[in-house]
Amino acid sequence: MSNPAQTPAQPITFKRNAREALADPQLRRNFRGAMDFLMDKRRSQFPDGDELERLRAFGNRVRARALSKLPELLERLDANLSRNGVRVHWAETVEEANAIVHGIVERHAAKKIIKGKSMVSEEMEMNHYLGDRGVDCLESDMGEFIVQLREEKPAHIIMPAIHLNAGQVAQLFHDKLDVDYTEDVDRLIQIGRETLRRKFFEADIGVSGVNFAIAETGTLLLVENEGNGRMSTTVPPVHIAVTGIEKVVENLRDVIPLLSLLTRSATGQAITTYVNMISSPRKADELDGPQEVHLVLLDNGRSQAFADGELRQTLNCIRCGACMNHCPVYTRIGGHAYGTVYPGPIGKIITPHMLGLETTRDLPTASSMCGACGEVCPVKIPIPSLLRRLREEAVRPPAAEPHHMRGQGAKYSKKETMIWKAWRKLNTSPGLYRAAMYAGTRLRGLMPANIGPWTEHRSAPKPAARTLHELAREHLGDQ
Amino acid sequence: MSHLPSAPANATRVAPPLESGRAYPAKPADVYLFGTCVVDVFFPGAGMDAIRLLEREGVRVHFPQAQSCCGQPAYTSGYTDEAREVARAQLALFAGEWPVVVPSGSCAGMFRHHYFELFKDEPETLEQVESLAERTFELAEFLLEVCKVRLEDGGAPVKVALHTSCSARREMNTHLHGRALLAQLAGVERVDHDHESECCGFGGSFSVRMPDISGAMVRDKTAALKGSGAAEVVSADCGCLLNINGCFEKQGDALRGEHLASFLLRRTSSAAQGGTK
Ligand code: SF4
């Protein structure tokens, strides 16, 4: 593998993005309202806590089993899809994946692509890549369509335009689509649909994501609510599905609990409007469907996570978005502030594998470790422990020999390491500890009133006049 | 734990975790108190009140003077080796069979859950770790489940909001114990606040590394606590209190959170009349 660390990209300016987002009251209101709504919806889907726990444990086992034989399942998937007439392509990097897609596009001399929602294609920045090569990619998912019109990235993995309210969409449509200003949501949806419908029939190629790739039968399963996914996978003559290698499951039976967890955790729906299962291109006796179906399997750092027994759990993710819906940090700053394709808790643990810790070193620390994400994750990914592990990787002294975690030591600081060594000395030397705390309480008058940004929102903590050690000794004697 | 009040459906936005099914021992004659470093320096009164509450239940309290910190600050910052050595020092101090009572959900959670991770490669230490985890109780949990405390309220009627820490809620499963204790106080009306199950934004080093985000969280938390109409705020976690009280003070608000131990003792001490049976 080439060494991507040679020219380190600029670190993501997470803190600055967050500060800007926090200063935007409209954005704060939009997210708070949307997340509260989604949390309530999810809760209403799981009235029985015991049942939810059983289902989560089941979902976790299904995913863990699939991952435990990932290479084997991928081979079976490849074999069975190929047998069904689907062409399978493997890509280690996003560049490779884009080149594969572009190759298909060129072979068909395609000019127009219609896309269903696909986070992996966002990961690839496919629109941009193909756009530069004269190919027009139009997003057909309503949310994606809206963020595309705004020349933005999705703010959420399930609801790409969740950061906007109806008024903002109304203004956008009025400006960009030349329609009368209306905040009527039904009308807005209609406007979007009318615009999109025409495009389906003009498209040469349809692109979609995949929710589950089923190894045993060679089936690609895709859930969606708007019908756009179905249109983009059936109307154009060529269909390209793109997915991460971790989305494979063993058999159809495994899909049942996962699907039930996915939709209920994501939008609080018992099931989505459409469940598409693609097993082959159009057969001789069939009236519709693409003549050619391709699957691009993308690695992009996933096998790095896979290589580590603990970090591997990251790949359990079924991309429901519940962790971001329940994350107090995401709720405050929204998806764009993360500067990454996957925002929120899952973004903080998956993105370092994709981009390396050099550019993402602030992400694992952007959590109060409150545990809300881990509590709701339908497949029981221990997100807080994985965050902690990535923090450890980030502050670990950069090793002389290469380590499997890209960017290990990116946050290493001699000074901080010294501070923690001193802290350890203090807390393992009882006499020293008591003397220091004694001094701290006696010198409390000298505590600065301002200790950096902490005191922007809070007054400085003030030590008490005497420590508990002293008071307890007085009361209980020396022990 | 049928005597625990259940959470009203709308009080939290996250379903409470499942019943831990923890088995509780009979009330012992002796316990250790692990004071925690934040209590030691910033809320020693809360630590003393915890000791007094336990003593009132007829339990002898031992406070090993060599104790310091549970190791959590280093642990969550990724300095695992440093955390392990500090943890090792505590392990040695709290050996034996006495329960270890902790007036803080997060440090109790560290003992109960995270020491396993710290010592996973040291089988010879794991036995000690297991013993400590078994014997560790959060204060409210211990008072209610082990001491079976019965509180008699001697205070005037008051509305109180209870802030539970994330670790009490998600690691220790003790967020309902504080409620149950408050429910024993006749004059206390516990009021819910908005987004009760949401983090106050402290998170130890998080509040230092991400002060803006943490600041937005604590501002919302103090606004929700105020919005509940409560005249007093209590919490069983001094980290949260450090953050929440600092924010109240910064905003010129007179409201201050108090540790649950101090509140309970104050309401039930002989000065307020009453006492326990
Ligand atoms: S980490 Fe869990 S909660 Fe978050 S998107 Fe993935 S499956 Fe959903």
XYZ file of N, CA, C and O and ligand atoms in Angstrom, chain A residues 157 317-323 346 377-379 381 383, ligand 1:
64
model
N -26.960 11.144 8.092
C -26.829 10.029 7.152
C -28.174 9.493 6.684
O -28.263 8.829 5.661
N -21.962 -1.386 12.296
C -22.928 -0.304 12.039
C -23.846 -0.594 10.849
O -23.398 -0.985 9.783
N -25.148 -0.391 11.068
C -26.113 -0.539 9.980
C -26.611 0.832 9.510
O -27.628 0.927 8.825
N -25.916 1.878 9.913
C -26.191 3.240 9.421
C -27.634 3.680 9.659
O -28.295 4.164 8.741
N -28.090 3.524 10.886
C -29.459 3.943 11.193
C -29.503 5.399 11.619
O -30.547 6.044 11.570
N -28.385 5.920 12.109
C -28.354 7.317 12.520
C -28.868 7.572 13.926
O -28.869 8.717 14.389
N -29.299 6.526 14.640
C -29.847 6.744 15.986
C -28.815 7.372 16.911
O -29.149 8.193 17.763
N -27.546 7.003 16.739
C -26.523 7.561 17.630
C -26.427 9.072 17.473
O -26.269 9.792 18.458
N -21.045 7.810 15.203
C -20.480 6.815 14.286
C -19.378 7.447 13.439
O -18.347 6.843 13.166
N -27.638 2.421 20.246
C -27.190 1.725 19.038
C -27.860 0.353 18.931
O -27.722 -0.488 19.812
N -28.584 0.121 17.841
C -29.373 -1.109 17.741
C -28.522 -2.366 17.634
O -29.020 -3.453 17.875
N -27.266 -2.215 17.259
C -26.419 -3.402 17.175
C -25.342 -3.372 18.256
O -24.335 -4.070 18.170
N -23.000 -1.293 19.367
C -21.601 -0.900 19.193
C -21.204 -0.089 20.430
O -21.884 0.884 20.765
N -19.774 2.484 21.428
C -19.147 3.681 20.853
C -18.231 4.399 21.861
O -17.103 4.743 21.511
S -23.328 3.305 15.215
Fe -25.216 2.235 15.805
S -26.662 3.898 16.204
Fe -24.986 4.800 15.025
S -25.627 4.668 12.892
Fe -24.442 2.820 13.310
S -25.945 1.288 13.916
Fe -26.957 3.263 14.069
